Amino acid sequence: MKLQFGMVGGGNGAFIGNVHRKGAQMDDLAELTAGCFSRNMEKNRETAEAWNVKDPSRVYSSWKEMADREAQKENGIDFVVIVTPTNTHYEIAKYYLEAGFHVVCDKPIALTAKEGTELKHIAEKNDLLFGVTYTYASYAVIRQAREMIEAGKIGQILKIEAEYPQDWVLKDAALNPDASSVWRLDPKQAGPSACCADIGTHLEALIKQMTGLHPKRVLARLNHIKGSILEHDLDAFLEFENQIPGHIWASQVAAGNDCGVKIRVFGDQGSLEWAHQRQMELRYSPLTQPTQILLANNLYNYDACREQCRLPVGHPEGFHEAFGNIYRGYCLHLLEKKTGESAGDFRYPTIDDGIAGLRFVDACLKSDAGGNIWVEVE
């Protein structure tokens, strides 16, 4: 059985829309059959043709029209993918959930944790899946790290460090103010946070996926470049359960950096380190022993890691495959609901992870507004 899905947004040459499309179809579990890719109907049809939507009548002029008409079809879409600016996520997701569709949404899933919680309640009431595309948390070696931590390979966790430096705000805002990403600088579209909501939440989700831990308290400073309304740099001290300390640095104004995601987890028996720019490698340093570089899809990896790899060992898998892992887990769980076939060890970021990210942002905003004080993540 192959699932059908529709997309809202992602057209007009947007980078991330095509990544979603490729990820959702990577393992031949789902097919793009409907969409409202753009408010410009000409570009909408162009995108549909380029993406091989076979039935032109399923290219819709609005996302509401798509929900209403697909709900009336005997063989309508099984789930919808929402790839639009943040301020539209809540309204679109709510409408589709209430119409009975399963949902995958780009993060953040809403502007506030209250909105996210309401979406969760609607999804649970209607027995619907809600997936969230936290990319960096979905590489195969991150699952390897999680299995190692749960197996006690580094002992008790002592500290967690994560960072995500970029410099696109410095470059794009200055050199290309009409770039499509500029909506992320507008509080009317992006919400009350820029850097923290956009990439800080990626780090929070990455930490959770790798360790199983969510921060309980934060002490945050949001840094603004001159004249900006929203912040573009975040420093946050974290406290996890059992008073485990941590630190996050996320920046959109770190000159010389493109996508420098990195995480280090230190335990009393060793440490683990992963960097996005060497995405297939996990650095393992057992106490009093030489450091080891573990490569994804080797025989020494846990099955839960190897199952997320598609190429023979030594062949690099990257950003598109990480998206593929999200959709593979999501589609297998959706097929399990429909057919009863087991989804196995596959996981995907859920709406609970999306809400956790929103609560993290809320706590950071409160901490900064209060003069950089400790705030509970509620």
Short mmCIF file of C-alpha atoms in Angstrom, two decimals:
data_model
loop_
_atom_site.label_atom_id
_atom_site.label_comp_id
_atom_site.label_asym_id
_atom_site.label_seq_id
_atom_site.Cartn_x
_atom_site.Cartn_y
_atom_site.Cartn_z
CA MET A 1 0.00 0.00 0.00
CA LYS A 2 1.32 3.45 -0.95
CA LEU A 3 0.10 6.51 0.92
CA GLN A 4 -1.08 9.66 -0.85
CA PHE A 5 -0.13 13.10 0.40
CA GLY A 6 -0.73 16.72 -0.47
CA MET A 7 1.41 19.79 0.17
CA VAL A 8 0.55 23.30 1.29
CA GLY A 9 3.30 25.72 0.27
CA GLY A 10 6.79 24.81 -0.85
CA GLY A 11 6.48 26.13 -4.41
CA ASN A 12 7.94 29.24 -6.08
CA GLY A 13 11.40 27.68 -6.00
CA ALA A 14 11.48 27.39 -2.21
CA PHE A 15 14.38 25.18 -1.13
CA ILE A 16 12.69 23.33 1.73
CA GLY A 17 9.53 22.39 -0.17
CA ASN A 18 11.45 20.23 -2.61
CA VAL A 19 13.37 18.65 0.26
CA HIS A 20 10.07 17.65 1.89
CA ARG A 21 8.82 16.21 -1.41
CA LYS A 22 11.95 14.14 -1.95
CA GLY A 23 12.05 12.98 1.67
CA ALA A 24 8.42 11.90 1.68
CA GLN A 25 8.85 9.84 -1.51
CA MET A 26 12.36 8.54 -0.88
CA ASP A 27 11.39 5.07 0.31
CA ASP A 28 8.43 4.62 -2.04
CA LEU A 29 5.96 4.67 0.83
CA ALA A 30 4.06 7.77 -0.29
CA GLU A 31 3.20 9.67 -3.48
CA LEU A 32 2.51 13.38 -3.97
CA THR A 33 -0.98 13.51 -5.50
CA ALA A 34 -2.35 16.94 -4.58
CA GLY A 35 -1.23 20.38 -3.59
CA CYS A 36 -1.61 24.10 -3.21
CA PHE A 37 2.03 25.03 -3.67
CA SER A 38 1.59 28.75 -4.27
CA ARG A 39 -1.08 31.44 -4.13
CA ASN A 40 -0.07 32.29 -7.70
CA MET A 41 -2.06 29.75 -9.73
CA GLU A 42 0.31 29.85 -12.69
CA LYS A 43 3.30 29.04 -10.47
CA ASN A 44 1.13 26.54 -8.61
CA ARG A 45 0.51 24.59 -11.82
CA GLU A 46 4.16 24.87 -12.85
CA THR A 47 5.25 23.35 -9.55
CA ALA A 48 2.68 20.56 -9.85
CA GLU A 49 3.92 19.70 -13.33
CA ALA A 50 7.56 19.78 -12.25
CA TRP A 51 6.75 17.54 -9.28
CA ASN A 52 4.72 15.08 -11.36
CA VAL A 53 1.29 15.62 -9.84
CA LYS A 54 -0.60 13.51 -12.34
CA ASP A 55 -4.13 14.85 -11.92
CA PRO A 56 -4.38 18.62 -12.68
CA SER A 57 -7.77 18.76 -10.96
CA ARG A 58 -5.99 18.09 -7.66
CA VAL A 59 -3.94 21.30 -7.92
CA TYR A 60 -5.92 23.71 -5.80
CA SER A 61 -6.16 27.49 -5.61
CA SER A 62 -6.21 27.52 -1.79
CA TRP A 63 -5.32 25.18 1.05
CA LYS A 64 -8.91 25.28 2.29
CA GLU A 65 -10.20 24.17 -1.09
CA MET A 66 -7.76 21.26 -1.05
CA ALA A 67 -8.88 20.14 2.42
CA ASP A 68 -12.57 20.40 1.55
CA ARG A 69 -12.37 18.63 -1.79
CA GLU A 70 -9.91 15.93 -0.77
CA ALA A 71 -12.10 15.12 2.25
CA GLN A 72 -14.98 14.41 -0.14
CA LYS A 73 -12.97 11.97 -2.25
CA GLU A 74 -13.24 8.25 -1.62
CA ASN A 75 -9.50 7.97 -2.28
CA GLY A 76 -8.30 11.38 -1.06
CA ILE A 77 -4.94 12.18 0.46
CA ASP A 78 -3.86 10.34 3.61
CA PHE A 79 -1.79 13.20 5.02
CA VAL A 80 -0.86 16.80 4.33
CA VAL A 81 2.58 18.42 4.51
CA ILE A 82 2.60 22.06 5.66
CA VAL A 83 5.57 24.08 4.36
CA THR A 84 4.56 27.72 4.87
CA PRO A 85 5.70 30.64 7.08
CA THR A 86 5.36 30.00 10.81
CA ASN A 87 2.41 32.33 11.42
CA THR A 88 0.20 30.19 9.16
CA HIS A 89 1.02 26.76 10.63
CA TYR A 90 -1.57 26.74 13.40
CA GLU A 91 -4.53 27.75 11.24
CA ILE A 92 -3.70 25.34 8.43
CA ALA A 93 -2.87 22.40 10.70
CA LYS A 94 -6.02 22.91 12.77
CA TYR A 95 -8.23 22.97 9.67
CA TYR A 96 -6.75 19.76 8.27
CA LEU A 97 -6.88 17.94 11.62
CA GLU A 98 -10.52 18.90 12.06
CA ALA A 99 -11.18 17.63 8.52
CA GLY A 100 -9.70 14.26 9.50
CA PHE A 101 -6.27 14.42 7.85
CA HIS A 102 -2.97 13.28 9.33
CA VAL A 103 -0.40 16.11 9.34
CA VAL A 104 3.32 16.71 8.89
CA CYS A 105 4.36 20.29 9.67
CA ASP A 106 7.61 22.18 9.41
CA LYS A 107 8.80 23.56 12.71
CA PRO A 108 7.90 25.58 14.71
CA ILE A 109 4.41 24.06 14.55
CA ALA A 110 2.78 27.28 15.82
CA LEU A 111 3.62 30.63 17.38
CA THR A 112 2.90 29.61 20.99
CA ALA A 113 2.88 26.49 23.14
CA LYS A 114 -0.82 27.10 23.78
CA GLU A 115 -1.55 26.79 20.06
CA GLY A 116 0.63 23.69 19.83
CA THR A 117 -1.17 22.06 22.75
CA GLU A 118 -4.54 22.75 21.12
CA LEU A 119 -3.34 21.05 17.92
CA LYS A 120 -2.25 18.04 19.97
CA HIS A 121 -5.67 17.76 21.59
CA ILE A 122 -7.41 17.86 18.20
CA ALA A 123 -5.03 15.23 16.78
CA GLU A 124 -5.56 12.93 19.75
CA LYS A 125 -9.33 13.41 19.69
CA ASN A 126 -9.44 12.41 16.02
CA ASP A 127 -6.76 9.67 16.36
CA LEU A 128 -4.44 11.39 13.89
CA LEU A 129 -0.66 11.39 13.55
CA PHE A 130 1.20 14.71 13.68
CA GLY A 131 4.83 14.70 12.54
CA VAL A 132 7.36 17.54 12.87
CA THR A 133 10.43 17.90 10.64
CA TYR A 134 13.37 18.26 13.00
CA THR A 135 16.07 17.38 10.50
CA TYR A 136 19.32 17.21 12.47
CA ALA A 137 17.77 14.94 15.09
CA SER A 138 17.02 12.42 12.34
CA TYR A 139 20.44 11.34 11.09
CA ALA A 140 21.18 7.64 11.51
CA VAL A 141 24.19 8.15 13.80
CA ILE A 142 22.06 10.20 16.22
CA ARG A 143 20.00 7.06 16.75
CA GLN A 144 23.26 5.15 17.23
CA ALA A 145 24.26 7.65 19.92
CA ARG A 146 20.89 7.30 21.67
CA GLU A 147 21.21 3.51 21.75
CA MET A 148 24.75 3.79 23.14
CA ILE A 149 23.68 6.21 25.86
CA GLU A 150 20.77 3.97 26.85
CA ALA A 151 23.17 1.00 26.93
CA GLY A 152 25.41 2.88 29.40
CA LYS A 153 28.39 3.29 27.06
CA ILE A 154 29.26 6.73 28.48
CA GLY A 155 27.84 6.16 31.96
CA GLN A 156 25.86 8.86 33.74
CA ILE A 157 25.53 12.06 31.73
CA LEU A 158 27.44 14.96 33.32
CA LYS A 159 27.00 17.75 30.77
CA ILE A 160 25.55 18.53 27.33
CA GLU A 161 26.87 21.14 24.88
CA ALA A 162 25.22 22.03 21.54
CA GLU A 163 25.70 24.79 18.99
CA TYR A 164 24.32 25.94 15.65
CA PRO A 165 26.15 28.92 14.11
CA GLN A 166 25.06 30.48 10.81
CA ASP A 167 25.83 33.83 9.16
CA TRP A 168 22.95 34.17 6.68
CA VAL A 169 21.35 37.19 8.40
CA LEU A 170 24.55 39.17 7.95
CA LYS A 171 24.78 38.19 4.28
CA ASP A 172 21.16 38.03 3.12
CA ALA A 173 19.79 41.02 5.00
CA ALA A 174 22.64 43.21 3.78
CA LEU A 175 23.15 41.93 0.23
CA ASN A 176 19.75 40.50 -0.75
CA PRO A 177 16.91 42.08 1.23
CA ASP A 178 14.33 40.62 -1.17
CA ALA A 179 15.40 37.02 -0.46
CA SER A 180 12.61 34.55 0.30
CA SER A 181 14.03 33.93 3.78
CA VAL A 182 13.44 37.53 4.89
CA TRP A 183 10.02 36.56 6.24
CA ARG A 184 11.97 34.97 9.10
CA LEU A 185 12.99 38.48 10.18
CA ASP A 186 9.40 39.76 10.35
CA PRO A 187 7.67 39.26 13.73
CA LYS A 188 4.28 39.30 12.01
CA GLN A 189 5.26 36.13 10.13
CA ALA A 190 7.95 34.55 12.29
CA GLY A 191 6.42 35.30 15.69
CA PRO A 192 8.17 36.74 18.76
CA SER A 193 11.50 34.97 18.14
CA ALA A 194 13.85 34.57 15.19
CA CYS A 195 17.03 32.68 16.07
CA CYS A 196 15.69 30.77 19.08
CA ALA A 197 12.54 29.59 17.31
CA ASP A 198 14.21 28.93 13.96
CA ILE A 199 17.40 27.09 14.93
CA GLY A 200 17.50 26.99 18.74
CA THR A 201 14.58 24.58 18.62
CA HIS A 202 16.62 22.32 16.33
CA LEU A 203 19.22 22.03 19.10
CA GLU A 204 16.61 21.34 21.77
CA ALA A 205 15.16 18.56 19.58
CA LEU A 206 18.63 17.19 18.77
CA ILE A 207 19.50 16.95 22.46
CA LYS A 208 16.23 15.17 23.19
CA GLN A 209 16.65 12.68 20.35
CA MET A 210 20.26 11.90 21.28
CA THR A 211 19.84 11.74 25.07
CA GLY A 212 16.12 11.48 25.79
CA LEU A 213 16.33 14.64 27.90
CA HIS A 214 14.31 17.87 27.72
CA PRO A 215 15.52 20.99 29.61
CA LYS A 216 13.69 21.66 32.86
CA ARG A 217 15.03 25.21 33.36
CA VAL A 218 16.77 27.77 31.16
CA LEU A 219 18.75 30.95 31.68
CA ALA A 220 18.89 32.71 28.33
CA ARG A 221 20.25 35.83 26.71
CA LEU A 222 18.84 36.88 23.33
CA ASN A 223 21.22 39.11 21.41
CA HIS A 224 20.05 41.61 18.77
CA ILE A 225 22.05 43.19 16.00
CA LYS A 226 21.59 46.95 15.79
CA GLY A 227 18.15 47.94 14.58
CA SER A 228 16.66 44.43 14.60
CA ILE A 229 13.31 43.69 16.25
CA LEU A 230 13.94 39.96 16.67
CA GLU A 231 17.03 38.32 18.11
CA HIS A 232 19.64 36.69 15.90
CA ASP A 233 21.90 35.12 18.53
CA LEU A 234 21.08 32.96 21.55
CA ASP A 235 23.09 31.86 24.56
CA ALA A 236 21.23 29.61 26.97
CA PHE A 237 22.29 27.66 30.04
CA LEU A 238 20.11 24.60 30.55
CA GLU A 239 19.29 22.34 33.45
CA PHE A 240 17.97 18.84 32.75
CA GLU A 241 16.62 16.22 35.14
CA ASN A 242 18.92 15.24 38.01
CA GLN A 243 20.38 18.77 37.70
CA ILE A 244 22.43 17.84 34.63
CA PRO A 245 23.83 21.11 33.20
CA GLY A 246 23.92 22.06 29.55
CA HIS A 247 24.55 24.95 27.21
CA ILE A 248 23.20 25.99 23.81
CA TRP A 249 24.61 28.58 21.43
CA ALA A 250 22.65 29.36 18.29
CA SER A 251 23.48 32.26 16.00
CA GLN A 252 22.43 33.63 12.63
CA VAL A 253 25.18 36.27 12.71
CA ALA A 254 28.29 34.10 13.17
CA ALA A 255 30.45 35.17 10.23
CA GLY A 256 32.15 32.31 8.44
CA ASN A 257 29.59 29.66 9.45
CA ASP A 258 26.94 28.05 7.27
CA CYS A 259 25.33 25.13 9.08
CA GLY A 260 27.66 24.30 11.94
CA VAL A 261 25.42 22.06 14.06
CA LYS A 262 27.42 20.24 16.74
CA ILE A 263 26.60 18.35 19.92
CA ARG A 264 28.77 16.89 22.68
CA VAL A 265 27.47 14.69 25.50
CA PHE A 266 29.86 14.05 28.38
CA GLY A 267 29.40 11.16 30.80
CA ASP A 268 31.38 9.77 33.72
CA GLN A 269 32.53 6.83 31.54
CA GLY A 270 33.13 8.61 28.24
CA SER A 271 31.71 11.07 25.73
CA LEU A 272 29.99 11.27 22.34
CA GLU A 273 30.35 14.02 19.75
CA TRP A 274 28.62 14.66 16.42
CA ALA A 275 29.04 17.47 13.89
CA HIS A 276 26.69 18.03 10.97
CA GLN A 277 29.55 18.76 8.59
CA ARG A 278 30.76 15.17 9.19
CA GLN A 279 27.27 13.75 9.37
CA MET A 280 28.16 10.06 8.99
CA GLU A 281 30.62 10.04 11.91
CA LEU A 282 30.08 9.65 15.64
CA ARG A 283 33.11 10.41 17.82
CA TYR A 284 33.18 8.06 20.83
CA SER A 285 35.72 8.59 23.60
CA PRO A 286 35.49 5.85 26.24
CA LEU A 287 37.26 6.78 29.47
CA THR A 288 40.98 5.77 29.55
CA GLN A 289 40.75 4.35 26.00
CA PRO A 290 41.57 5.75 22.55
CA THR A 291 38.92 7.83 20.81
CA GLN A 292 36.95 5.90 18.20
CA ILE A 293 35.26 7.21 15.04
CA LEU A 294 32.10 5.20 14.42
CA LEU A 295 30.72 5.30 10.86
CA ALA A 296 27.04 4.88 10.06
CA ASN A 297 25.86 1.58 8.55
CA ASN A 298 28.77 -0.53 9.82
CA LEU A 299 28.21 -3.96 11.31
CA TYR A 300 29.16 -2.66 14.76
CA ASN A 301 26.22 -0.21 14.79
CA TYR A 302 22.92 -0.97 16.44
CA ASP A 303 20.17 -2.23 14.13
CA ALA A 304 18.13 0.91 14.89
CA CYS A 305 20.93 2.96 13.28
CA ARG A 306 21.61 0.67 10.33
CA GLU A 307 17.93 0.47 9.42
CA GLN A 308 17.99 4.20 8.70
CA CYS A 309 20.83 3.89 6.17
CA ARG A 310 20.16 3.29 2.49
CA LEU A 311 23.67 3.02 0.98
CA PRO A 312 26.60 0.65 1.57
CA VAL A 313 29.03 1.66 4.29
CA GLY A 314 31.44 4.40 3.20
CA HIS A 315 28.92 6.15 0.96
CA PRO A 316 27.81 9.45 2.53
CA GLU A 317 24.15 10.08 3.24
CA GLY A 318 23.06 13.60 4.05
CA PHE A 319 20.32 16.19 4.50
CA HIS A 320 17.81 14.63 2.10
CA GLU A 321 18.22 11.23 3.74
CA ALA A 322 17.64 12.75 7.18
CA PHE A 323 14.32 14.09 5.89
CA GLY A 324 13.71 10.66 4.41
CA ASN A 325 14.19 9.13 7.86
CA ILE A 326 11.51 11.43 9.30
CA TYR A 327 9.03 10.52 6.59
CA ARG A 328 9.96 6.84 6.64
CA GLY A 329 9.17 6.63 10.35
CA TYR A 330 6.02 8.70 9.96
CA CYS A 331 4.71 6.72 6.98
CA LEU A 332 5.46 3.35 8.60
CA HIS A 333 3.52 4.38 11.71
CA LEU A 334 0.65 5.62 9.55
CA LEU A 335 0.65 2.36 7.60
CA GLU A 336 0.66 0.50 10.90
CA LYS A 337 -2.56 2.33 11.82
CA LYS A 338 -4.09 1.47 8.47
CA THR A 339 -2.90 -2.11 7.94
CA GLY A 340 -1.68 -3.37 11.31
CA GLU A 341 1.85 -4.00 10.00
CA SER A 342 4.51 -3.18 12.61
CA ALA A 343 6.57 0.02 12.22
CA GLY A 344 9.50 -1.70 13.96
CA ASP A 345 12.15 0.48 15.57
CA PHE A 346 11.46 3.49 13.36
CA ARG A 347 10.62 6.76 15.11
CA TYR A 348 9.77 10.26 13.98
CA PRO A 349 9.53 13.65 15.76
CA THR A 350 5.96 14.05 17.00
CA ILE A 351 3.79 16.97 18.05
CA ASP A 352 5.08 16.47 21.61
CA ASP A 353 8.54 17.37 20.31
CA GLY A 354 7.06 20.38 18.53
CA ILE A 355 5.36 21.57 21.73
CA ALA A 356 8.58 21.04 23.70
CA GLY A 357 10.34 23.36 21.26
CA LEU A 358 7.69 26.04 21.72
CA ARG A 359 7.92 25.77 25.51
CA PHE A 360 11.69 26.11 25.23
CA VAL A 361 11.28 29.30 23.17
CA ASP A 362 8.74 30.71 25.64
CA ALA A 363 11.08 30.06 28.56
CA CYS A 364 14.03 31.68 26.76
CA LEU A 365 11.96 34.77 25.97
CA LYS A 366 10.83 35.04 29.61
CA SER A 367 14.36 34.55 30.89
CA ASP A 368 15.74 37.27 28.64
CA ALA A 369 12.90 39.70 29.42
CA GLY A 370 13.42 39.13 33.14
CA GLY A 371 17.09 40.10 33.00
CA ASN A 372 18.59 36.68 32.20
CA ILE A 373 17.03 34.76 35.08
CA TRP A 374 16.36 31.04 35.51
CA VAL A 375 12.90 30.12 34.17
CA GLU A 376 11.05 26.82 34.35
CA VAL A 377 10.24 25.22 30.98
CA GLU A 378 6.50 24.68 31.36
#
